mmCIF file of C-alpha atoms in Angstrom:
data_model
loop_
_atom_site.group_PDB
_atom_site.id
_atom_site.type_symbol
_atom_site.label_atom_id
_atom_site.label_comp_id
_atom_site.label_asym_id
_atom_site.label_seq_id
_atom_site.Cartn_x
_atom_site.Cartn_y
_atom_site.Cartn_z
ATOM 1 C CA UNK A 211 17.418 -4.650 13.696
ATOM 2 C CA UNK A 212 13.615 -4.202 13.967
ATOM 3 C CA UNK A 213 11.273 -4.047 10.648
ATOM 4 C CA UNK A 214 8.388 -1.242 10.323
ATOM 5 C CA UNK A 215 6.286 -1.459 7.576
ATOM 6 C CA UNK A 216 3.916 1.058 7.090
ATOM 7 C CA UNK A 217 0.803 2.288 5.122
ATOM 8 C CA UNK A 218 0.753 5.793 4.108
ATOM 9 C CA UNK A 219 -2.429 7.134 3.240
ATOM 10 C CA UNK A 220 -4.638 7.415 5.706
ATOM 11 C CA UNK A 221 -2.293 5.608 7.637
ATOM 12 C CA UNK A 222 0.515 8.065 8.233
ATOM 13 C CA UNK A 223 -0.538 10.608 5.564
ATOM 14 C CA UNK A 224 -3.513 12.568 6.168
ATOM 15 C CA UNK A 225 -3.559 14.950 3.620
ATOM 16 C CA UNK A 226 -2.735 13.507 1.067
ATOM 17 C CA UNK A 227 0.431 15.562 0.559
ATOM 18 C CA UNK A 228 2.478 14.942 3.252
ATOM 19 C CA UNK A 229 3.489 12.809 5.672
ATOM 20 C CA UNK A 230 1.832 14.145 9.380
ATOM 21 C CA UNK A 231 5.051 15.660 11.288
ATOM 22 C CA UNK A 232 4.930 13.919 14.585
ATOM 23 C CA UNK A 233 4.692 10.824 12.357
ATOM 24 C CA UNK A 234 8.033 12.158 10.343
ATOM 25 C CA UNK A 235 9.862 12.683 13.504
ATOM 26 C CA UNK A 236 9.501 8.920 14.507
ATOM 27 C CA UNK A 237 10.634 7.448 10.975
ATOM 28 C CA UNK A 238 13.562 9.377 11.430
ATOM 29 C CA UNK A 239 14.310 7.875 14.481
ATOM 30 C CA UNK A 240 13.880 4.595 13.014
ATOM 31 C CA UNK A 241 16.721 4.932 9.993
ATOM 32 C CA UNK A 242 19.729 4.427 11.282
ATOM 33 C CA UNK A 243 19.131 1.085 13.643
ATOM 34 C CA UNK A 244 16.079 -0.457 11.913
ATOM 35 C CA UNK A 245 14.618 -0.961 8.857
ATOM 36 C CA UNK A 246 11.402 0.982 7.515
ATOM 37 C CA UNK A 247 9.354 -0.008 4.618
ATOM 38 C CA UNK A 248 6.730 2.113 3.078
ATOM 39 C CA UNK A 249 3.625 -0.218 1.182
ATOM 40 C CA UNK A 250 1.249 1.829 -0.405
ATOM 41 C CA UNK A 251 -1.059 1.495 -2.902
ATOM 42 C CA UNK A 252 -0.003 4.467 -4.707
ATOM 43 C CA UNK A 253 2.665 4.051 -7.722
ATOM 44 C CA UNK A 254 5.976 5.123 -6.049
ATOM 45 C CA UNK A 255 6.338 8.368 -7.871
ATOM 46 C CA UNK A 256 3.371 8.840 -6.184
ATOM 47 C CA UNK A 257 4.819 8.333 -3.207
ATOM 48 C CA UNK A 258 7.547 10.214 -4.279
ATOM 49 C CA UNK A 259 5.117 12.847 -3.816
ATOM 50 C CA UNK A 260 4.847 12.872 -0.023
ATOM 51 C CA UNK A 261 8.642 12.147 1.660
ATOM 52 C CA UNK A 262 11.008 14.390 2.404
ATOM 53 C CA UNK A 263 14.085 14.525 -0.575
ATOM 54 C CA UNK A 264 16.476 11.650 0.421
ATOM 55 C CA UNK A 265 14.314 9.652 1.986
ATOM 56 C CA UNK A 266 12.752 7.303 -1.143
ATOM 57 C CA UNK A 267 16.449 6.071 -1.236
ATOM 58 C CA UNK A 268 16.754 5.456 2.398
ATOM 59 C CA UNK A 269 13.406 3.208 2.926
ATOM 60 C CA UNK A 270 12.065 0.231 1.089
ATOM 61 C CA UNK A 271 9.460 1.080 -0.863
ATOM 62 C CA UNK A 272 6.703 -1.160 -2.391
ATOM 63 C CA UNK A 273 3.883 0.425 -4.671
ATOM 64 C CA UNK A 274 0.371 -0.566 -6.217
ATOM 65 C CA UNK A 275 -0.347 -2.994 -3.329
ATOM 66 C CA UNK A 276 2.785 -4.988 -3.345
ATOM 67 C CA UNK A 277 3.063 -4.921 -7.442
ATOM 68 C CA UNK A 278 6.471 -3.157 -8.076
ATOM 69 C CA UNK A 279 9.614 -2.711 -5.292
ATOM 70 C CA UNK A 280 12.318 -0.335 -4.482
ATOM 71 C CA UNK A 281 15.208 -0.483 -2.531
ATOM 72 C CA UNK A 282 17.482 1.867 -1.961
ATOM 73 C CA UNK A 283 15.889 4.290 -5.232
ATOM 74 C CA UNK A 284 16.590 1.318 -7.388
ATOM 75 C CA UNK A 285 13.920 -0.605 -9.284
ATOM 76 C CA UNK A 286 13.810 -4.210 -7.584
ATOM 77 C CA UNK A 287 10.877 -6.231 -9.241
ATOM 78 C CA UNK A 288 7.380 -5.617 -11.673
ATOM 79 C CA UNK A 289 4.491 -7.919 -11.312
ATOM 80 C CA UNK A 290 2.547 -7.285 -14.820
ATOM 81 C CA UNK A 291 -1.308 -8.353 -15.158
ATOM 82 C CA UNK A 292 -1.815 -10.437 -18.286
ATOM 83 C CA UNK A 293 -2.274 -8.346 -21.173
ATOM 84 C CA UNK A 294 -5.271 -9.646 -22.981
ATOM 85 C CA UNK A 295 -6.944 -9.249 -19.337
ATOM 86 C CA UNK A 296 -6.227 -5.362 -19.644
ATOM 87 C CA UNK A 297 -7.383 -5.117 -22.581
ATOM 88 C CA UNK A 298 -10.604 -6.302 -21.790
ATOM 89 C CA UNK A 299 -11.090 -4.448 -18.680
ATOM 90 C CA UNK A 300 -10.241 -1.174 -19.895
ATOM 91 C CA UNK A 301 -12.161 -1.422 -23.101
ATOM 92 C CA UNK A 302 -15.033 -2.093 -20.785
ATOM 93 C CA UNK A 303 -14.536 0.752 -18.502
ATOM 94 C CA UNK A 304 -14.321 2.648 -21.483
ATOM 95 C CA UNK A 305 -18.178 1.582 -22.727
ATOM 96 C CA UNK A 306 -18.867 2.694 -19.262
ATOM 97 C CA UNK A 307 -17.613 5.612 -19.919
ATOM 98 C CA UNK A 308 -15.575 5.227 -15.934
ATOM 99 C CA UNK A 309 -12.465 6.679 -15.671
ATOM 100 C CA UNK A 310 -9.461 5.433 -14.269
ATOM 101 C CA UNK A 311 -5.407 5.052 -14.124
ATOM 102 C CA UNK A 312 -3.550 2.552 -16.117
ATOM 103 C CA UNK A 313 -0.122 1.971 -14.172
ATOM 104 C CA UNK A 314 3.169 0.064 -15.616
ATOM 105 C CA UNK A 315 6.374 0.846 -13.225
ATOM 106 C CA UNK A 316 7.529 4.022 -15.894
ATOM 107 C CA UNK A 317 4.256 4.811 -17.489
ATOM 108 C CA UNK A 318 0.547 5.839 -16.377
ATOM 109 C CA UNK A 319 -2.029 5.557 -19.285
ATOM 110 C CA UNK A 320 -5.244 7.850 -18.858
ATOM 111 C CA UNK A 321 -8.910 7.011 -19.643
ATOM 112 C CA UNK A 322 -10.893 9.123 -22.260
ATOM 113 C CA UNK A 323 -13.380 9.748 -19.336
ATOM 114 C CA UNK A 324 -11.665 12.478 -17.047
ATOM 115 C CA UNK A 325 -11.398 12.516 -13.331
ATOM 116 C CA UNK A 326 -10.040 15.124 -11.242
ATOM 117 C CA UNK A 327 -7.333 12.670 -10.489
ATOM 118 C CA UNK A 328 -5.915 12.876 -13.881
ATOM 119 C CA UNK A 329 -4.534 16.295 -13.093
ATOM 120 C CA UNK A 330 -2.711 15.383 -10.172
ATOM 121 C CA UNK A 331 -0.853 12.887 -11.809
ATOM 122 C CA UNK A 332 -0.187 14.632 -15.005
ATOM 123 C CA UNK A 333 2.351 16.961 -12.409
ATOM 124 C CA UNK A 334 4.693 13.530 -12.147
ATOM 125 C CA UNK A 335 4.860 13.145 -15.959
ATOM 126 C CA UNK A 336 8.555 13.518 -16.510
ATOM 127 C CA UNK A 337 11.756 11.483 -15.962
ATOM 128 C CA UNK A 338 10.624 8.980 -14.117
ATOM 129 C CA UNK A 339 6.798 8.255 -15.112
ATOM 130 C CA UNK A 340 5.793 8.708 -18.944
ATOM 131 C CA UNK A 341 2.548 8.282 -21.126
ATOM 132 C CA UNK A 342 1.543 5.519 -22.103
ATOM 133 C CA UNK A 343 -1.173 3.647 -24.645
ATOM 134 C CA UNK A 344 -2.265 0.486 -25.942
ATOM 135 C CA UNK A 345 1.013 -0.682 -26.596
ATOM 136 C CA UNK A 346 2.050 -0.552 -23.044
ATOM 137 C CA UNK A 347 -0.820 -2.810 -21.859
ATOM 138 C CA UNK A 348 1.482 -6.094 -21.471
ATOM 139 C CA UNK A 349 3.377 -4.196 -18.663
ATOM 140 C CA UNK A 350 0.577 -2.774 -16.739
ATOM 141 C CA UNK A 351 1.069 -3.135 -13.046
ATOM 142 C CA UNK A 352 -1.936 -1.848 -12.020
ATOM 143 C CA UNK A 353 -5.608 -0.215 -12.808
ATOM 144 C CA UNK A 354 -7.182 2.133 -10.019
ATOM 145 C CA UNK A 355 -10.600 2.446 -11.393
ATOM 146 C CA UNK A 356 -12.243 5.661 -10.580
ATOM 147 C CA UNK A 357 -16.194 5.187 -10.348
ATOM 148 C CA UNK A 358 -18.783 8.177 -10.436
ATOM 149 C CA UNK A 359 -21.750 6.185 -11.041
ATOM 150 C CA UNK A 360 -22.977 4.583 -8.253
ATOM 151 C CA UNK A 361 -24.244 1.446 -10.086
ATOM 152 C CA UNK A 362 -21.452 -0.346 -9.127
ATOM 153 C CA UNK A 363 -21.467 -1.758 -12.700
ATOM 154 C CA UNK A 364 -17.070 -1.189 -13.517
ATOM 155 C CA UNK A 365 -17.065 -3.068 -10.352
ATOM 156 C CA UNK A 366 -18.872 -6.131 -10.425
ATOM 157 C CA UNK A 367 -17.731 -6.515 -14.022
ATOM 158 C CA UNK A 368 -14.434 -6.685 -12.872
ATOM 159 C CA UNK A 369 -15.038 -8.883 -10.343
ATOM 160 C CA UNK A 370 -16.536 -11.165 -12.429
ATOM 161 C CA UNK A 371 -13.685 -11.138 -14.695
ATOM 162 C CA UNK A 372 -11.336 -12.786 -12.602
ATOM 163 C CA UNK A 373 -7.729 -13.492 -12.993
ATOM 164 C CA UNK A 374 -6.335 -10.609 -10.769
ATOM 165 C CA UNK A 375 -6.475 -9.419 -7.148
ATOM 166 C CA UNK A 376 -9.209 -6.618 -6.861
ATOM 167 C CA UNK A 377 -8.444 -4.169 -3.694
ATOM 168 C CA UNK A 378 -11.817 -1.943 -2.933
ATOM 169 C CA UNK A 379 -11.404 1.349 -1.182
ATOM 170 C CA UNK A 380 -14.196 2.927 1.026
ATOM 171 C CA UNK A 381 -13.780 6.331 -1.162
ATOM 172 C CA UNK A 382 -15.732 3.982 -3.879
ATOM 173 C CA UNK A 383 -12.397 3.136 -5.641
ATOM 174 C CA UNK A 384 -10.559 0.443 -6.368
ATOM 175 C CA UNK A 385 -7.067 -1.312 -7.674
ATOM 176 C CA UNK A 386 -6.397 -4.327 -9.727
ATOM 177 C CA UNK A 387 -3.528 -5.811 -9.889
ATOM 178 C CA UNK A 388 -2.328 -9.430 -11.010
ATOM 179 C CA UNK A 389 -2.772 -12.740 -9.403
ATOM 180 C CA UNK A 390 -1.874 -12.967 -5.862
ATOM 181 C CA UNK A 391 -0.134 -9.362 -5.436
ATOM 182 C CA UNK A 392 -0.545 -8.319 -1.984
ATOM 183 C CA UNK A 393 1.897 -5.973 0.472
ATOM 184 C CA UNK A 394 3.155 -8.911 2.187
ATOM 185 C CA UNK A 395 4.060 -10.452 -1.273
ATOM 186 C CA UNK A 396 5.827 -7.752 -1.797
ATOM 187 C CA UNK A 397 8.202 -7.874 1.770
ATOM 188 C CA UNK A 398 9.100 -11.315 -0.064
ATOM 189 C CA UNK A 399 10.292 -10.297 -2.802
ATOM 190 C CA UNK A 400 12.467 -7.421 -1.719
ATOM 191 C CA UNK A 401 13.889 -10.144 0.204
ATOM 192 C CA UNK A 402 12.519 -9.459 4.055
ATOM 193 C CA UNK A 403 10.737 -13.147 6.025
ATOM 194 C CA UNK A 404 8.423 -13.425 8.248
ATOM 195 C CA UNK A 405 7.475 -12.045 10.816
ATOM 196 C CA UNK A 406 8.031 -8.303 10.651
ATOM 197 C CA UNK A 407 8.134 -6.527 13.791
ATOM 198 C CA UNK A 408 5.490 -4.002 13.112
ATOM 199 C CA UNK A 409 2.857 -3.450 10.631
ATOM 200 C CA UNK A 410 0.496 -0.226 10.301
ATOM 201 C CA UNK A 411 -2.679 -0.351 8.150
ATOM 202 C CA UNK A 412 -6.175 0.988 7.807
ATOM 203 C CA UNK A 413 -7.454 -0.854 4.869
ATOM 204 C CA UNK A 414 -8.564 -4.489 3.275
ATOM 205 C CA UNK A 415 -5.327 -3.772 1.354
ATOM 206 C CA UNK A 416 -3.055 -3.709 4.311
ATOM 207 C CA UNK A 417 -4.556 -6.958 6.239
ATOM 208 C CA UNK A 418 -2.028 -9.416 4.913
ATOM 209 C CA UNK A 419 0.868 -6.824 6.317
ATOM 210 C CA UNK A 420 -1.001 -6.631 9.566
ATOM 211 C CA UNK A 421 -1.291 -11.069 9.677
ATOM 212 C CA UNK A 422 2.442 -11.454 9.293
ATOM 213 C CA UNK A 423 3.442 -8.448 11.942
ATOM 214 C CA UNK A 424 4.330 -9.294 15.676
ATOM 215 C CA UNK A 425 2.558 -5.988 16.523
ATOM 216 C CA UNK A 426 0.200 -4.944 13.988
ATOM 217 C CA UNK A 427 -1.665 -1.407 13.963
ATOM 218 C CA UNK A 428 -4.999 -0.360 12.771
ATOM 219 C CA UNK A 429 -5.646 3.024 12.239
ATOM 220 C CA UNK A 430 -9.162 3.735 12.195
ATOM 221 C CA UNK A 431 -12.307 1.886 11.580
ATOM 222 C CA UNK A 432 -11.930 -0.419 8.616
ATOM 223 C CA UNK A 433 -13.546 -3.269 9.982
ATOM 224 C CA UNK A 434 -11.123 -6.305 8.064
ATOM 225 C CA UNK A 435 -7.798 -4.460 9.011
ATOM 226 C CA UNK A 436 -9.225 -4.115 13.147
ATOM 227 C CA UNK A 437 -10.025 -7.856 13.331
ATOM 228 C CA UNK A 438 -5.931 -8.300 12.285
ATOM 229 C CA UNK A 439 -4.962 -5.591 15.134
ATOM 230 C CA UNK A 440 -3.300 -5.700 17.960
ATOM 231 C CA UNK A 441 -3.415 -2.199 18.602
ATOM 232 C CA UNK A 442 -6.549 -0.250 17.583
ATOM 233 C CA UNK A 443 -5.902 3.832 16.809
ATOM 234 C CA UNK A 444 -9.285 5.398 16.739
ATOM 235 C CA UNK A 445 -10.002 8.356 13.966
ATOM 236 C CA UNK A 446 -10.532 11.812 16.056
ATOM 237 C CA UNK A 447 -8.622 14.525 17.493
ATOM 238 C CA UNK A 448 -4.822 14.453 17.294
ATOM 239 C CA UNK A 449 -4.543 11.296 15.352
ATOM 240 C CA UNK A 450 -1.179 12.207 13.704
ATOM 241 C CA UNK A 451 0.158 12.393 17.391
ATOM 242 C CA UNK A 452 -1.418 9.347 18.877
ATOM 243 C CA UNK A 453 -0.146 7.338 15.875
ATOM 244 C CA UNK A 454 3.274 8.920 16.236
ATOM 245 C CA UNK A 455 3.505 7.652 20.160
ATOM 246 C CA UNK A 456 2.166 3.888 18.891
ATOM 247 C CA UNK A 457 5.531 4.094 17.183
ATOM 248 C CA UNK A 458 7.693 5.261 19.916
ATOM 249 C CA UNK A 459 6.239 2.878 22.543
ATOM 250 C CA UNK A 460 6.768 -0.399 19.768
ATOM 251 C CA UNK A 461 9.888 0.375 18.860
ATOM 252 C CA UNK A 462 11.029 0.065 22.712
ATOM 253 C CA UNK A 463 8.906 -2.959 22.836
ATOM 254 C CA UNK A 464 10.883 -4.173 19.406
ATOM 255 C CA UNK A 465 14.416 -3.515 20.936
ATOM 256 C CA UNK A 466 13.801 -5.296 24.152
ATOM 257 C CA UNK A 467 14.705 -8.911 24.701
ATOM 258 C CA UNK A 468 11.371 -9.595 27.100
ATOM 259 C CA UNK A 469 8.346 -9.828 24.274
ATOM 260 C CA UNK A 470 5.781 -7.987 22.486
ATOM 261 C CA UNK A 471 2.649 -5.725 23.668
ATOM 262 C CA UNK A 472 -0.135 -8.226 23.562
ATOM 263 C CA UNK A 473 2.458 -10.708 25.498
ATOM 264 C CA UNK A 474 3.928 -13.135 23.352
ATOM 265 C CA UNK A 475 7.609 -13.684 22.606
ATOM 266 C CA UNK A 476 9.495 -11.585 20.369
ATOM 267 C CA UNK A 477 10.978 -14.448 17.985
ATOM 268 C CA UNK A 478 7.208 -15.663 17.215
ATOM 269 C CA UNK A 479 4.255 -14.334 15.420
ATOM 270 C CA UNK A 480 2.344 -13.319 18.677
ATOM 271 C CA UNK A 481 -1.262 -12.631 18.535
ATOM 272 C CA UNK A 482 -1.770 -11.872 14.331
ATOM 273 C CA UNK A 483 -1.139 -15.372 13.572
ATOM 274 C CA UNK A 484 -4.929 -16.237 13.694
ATOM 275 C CA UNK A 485 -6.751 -19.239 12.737
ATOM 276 C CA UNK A 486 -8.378 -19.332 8.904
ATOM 277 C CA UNK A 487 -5.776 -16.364 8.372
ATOM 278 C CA UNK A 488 -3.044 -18.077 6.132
ATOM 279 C CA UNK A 489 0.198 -16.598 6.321
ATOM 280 C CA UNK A 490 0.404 -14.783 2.661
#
């Protein structure tokens, strides 16, 4: 039984709504004999958002960069950031007047300073995701920080804060979580070891997935997540499709007994295990 983990946006989701159909077709193919794991950064209503009904009970799911886990639908594990640290980040973000998305694994609190992002969520606000306030800040998973300025000021303050991991997006945004959360964390605690058979990325987010993965796949040009690669899918025409045939051609590679694409054998960690690239 092989493992896929996989990145969605930007990833395997290029619209932001949906997962690309040539990419759907493969992960259904994948269900019944292996295992598939979705790690996103997005809160897994969130991710809710963009899989087919039936199939958020049928994968592993782990959300906000490896903070909170599913399997099968079912709430597995929380990593909360330290509550006096929220505190003080927000109530700086709010002197800056930046906006940004407070998440705990049933609640999302909203900044006084609007972002078109706040509207999107506010659709999930039901059942499963509430919101929240102040009182909610011990069991805050994670912050995605929404910049407009570009100062950079929310950023470097909460850099300089410390305490947390801080995961920077090209788009200018960027999540914080708590101490040491990362995707490949996350495998861990929803019980998986490594190494996973495959792992598909395109950000800093997803290059501790992409270390501990026999055959590891960057999608586009992120500079961090190509040096992890094995496999390098270039941005352009038909990208859904060419990513969709990367995961045709590993999972033969993953069911056969001789090996992995770059050539090394299938029980070891082949060519991501790098030097000064600790295992997670």
């Amino acid at each position: 039984m092989a493992v896929f983990v996989f990145d969605l946006d930007g990833t395997i989701c290029f619209s932001g709504n949906e997962i690309a159909d040539p990419i759907l077709q493969q992960l259904w193919t994948l269900i019944a004999p292996d295992r598939v794991v979705i790690a996103s950064a997005r809160h897994p209503v969130n991710i809710m958002e963009v899989l087919p009904s039936g199939l958020f009970e049928r994968f592993d799911i782990i959300g906000a960069n490896g903070a909170v886990g599913y399997q099968k639908g079912k709430l597995v594990y929380g990593a909360a950031l330290e509550g006096r640290g929220v505190l003080r980040i927000l109530a700086e973000l709010d002197r800056l007047n930046c906006a940004y998305l407070a998440y705990g694994t049933d609640f999302v609190v909203f900044s006084p300073a609007f972002h078109s992002l706040h509207a999107r969520v506010e659709v999930n606000i039901g059942p499963l995701l509430r919101v929240g306030d102040a009182s909610d800040y011990d069991s805050v998973i994670k912050i995605l920080v929404l910049p407009t300025d570009p100062d950079g000021k929310a950023l470097s303050f909460c850099q300089d804060v410390g305490g947390h991991s801080l995961f920077a997006h090209q788009d200018g945004t960027f999540d914080i979580m708590a101490r040491g959360i990362t995707k490949a964390g996350g495998l861990l605690a929803l019980g998986y070891s490594f190494p996973v058979d495959a792992a598909f990325g395109n950000d800093s987010n997803d290059v501790p997935l992409l270390r501990i993965a026999k055959e590891a796949v960057c999608v586009g040009d992120h500079a961090a997540a190509r040096s992890e690669a094995d496999h390098l899918i270039e941005d352009g025409p038909n990208l859904a499709s060419r990513v969709a045939a990367k995961i045709a051609q590993i999972r033969l590679v993953v069911a056969s007994p001789h090996g992995n694409l770059a050539g090394q054998p299938a029980t070891g960690y082949g060519s991501t295990l790098r030097p000064g690239n600790p295992i997670p």
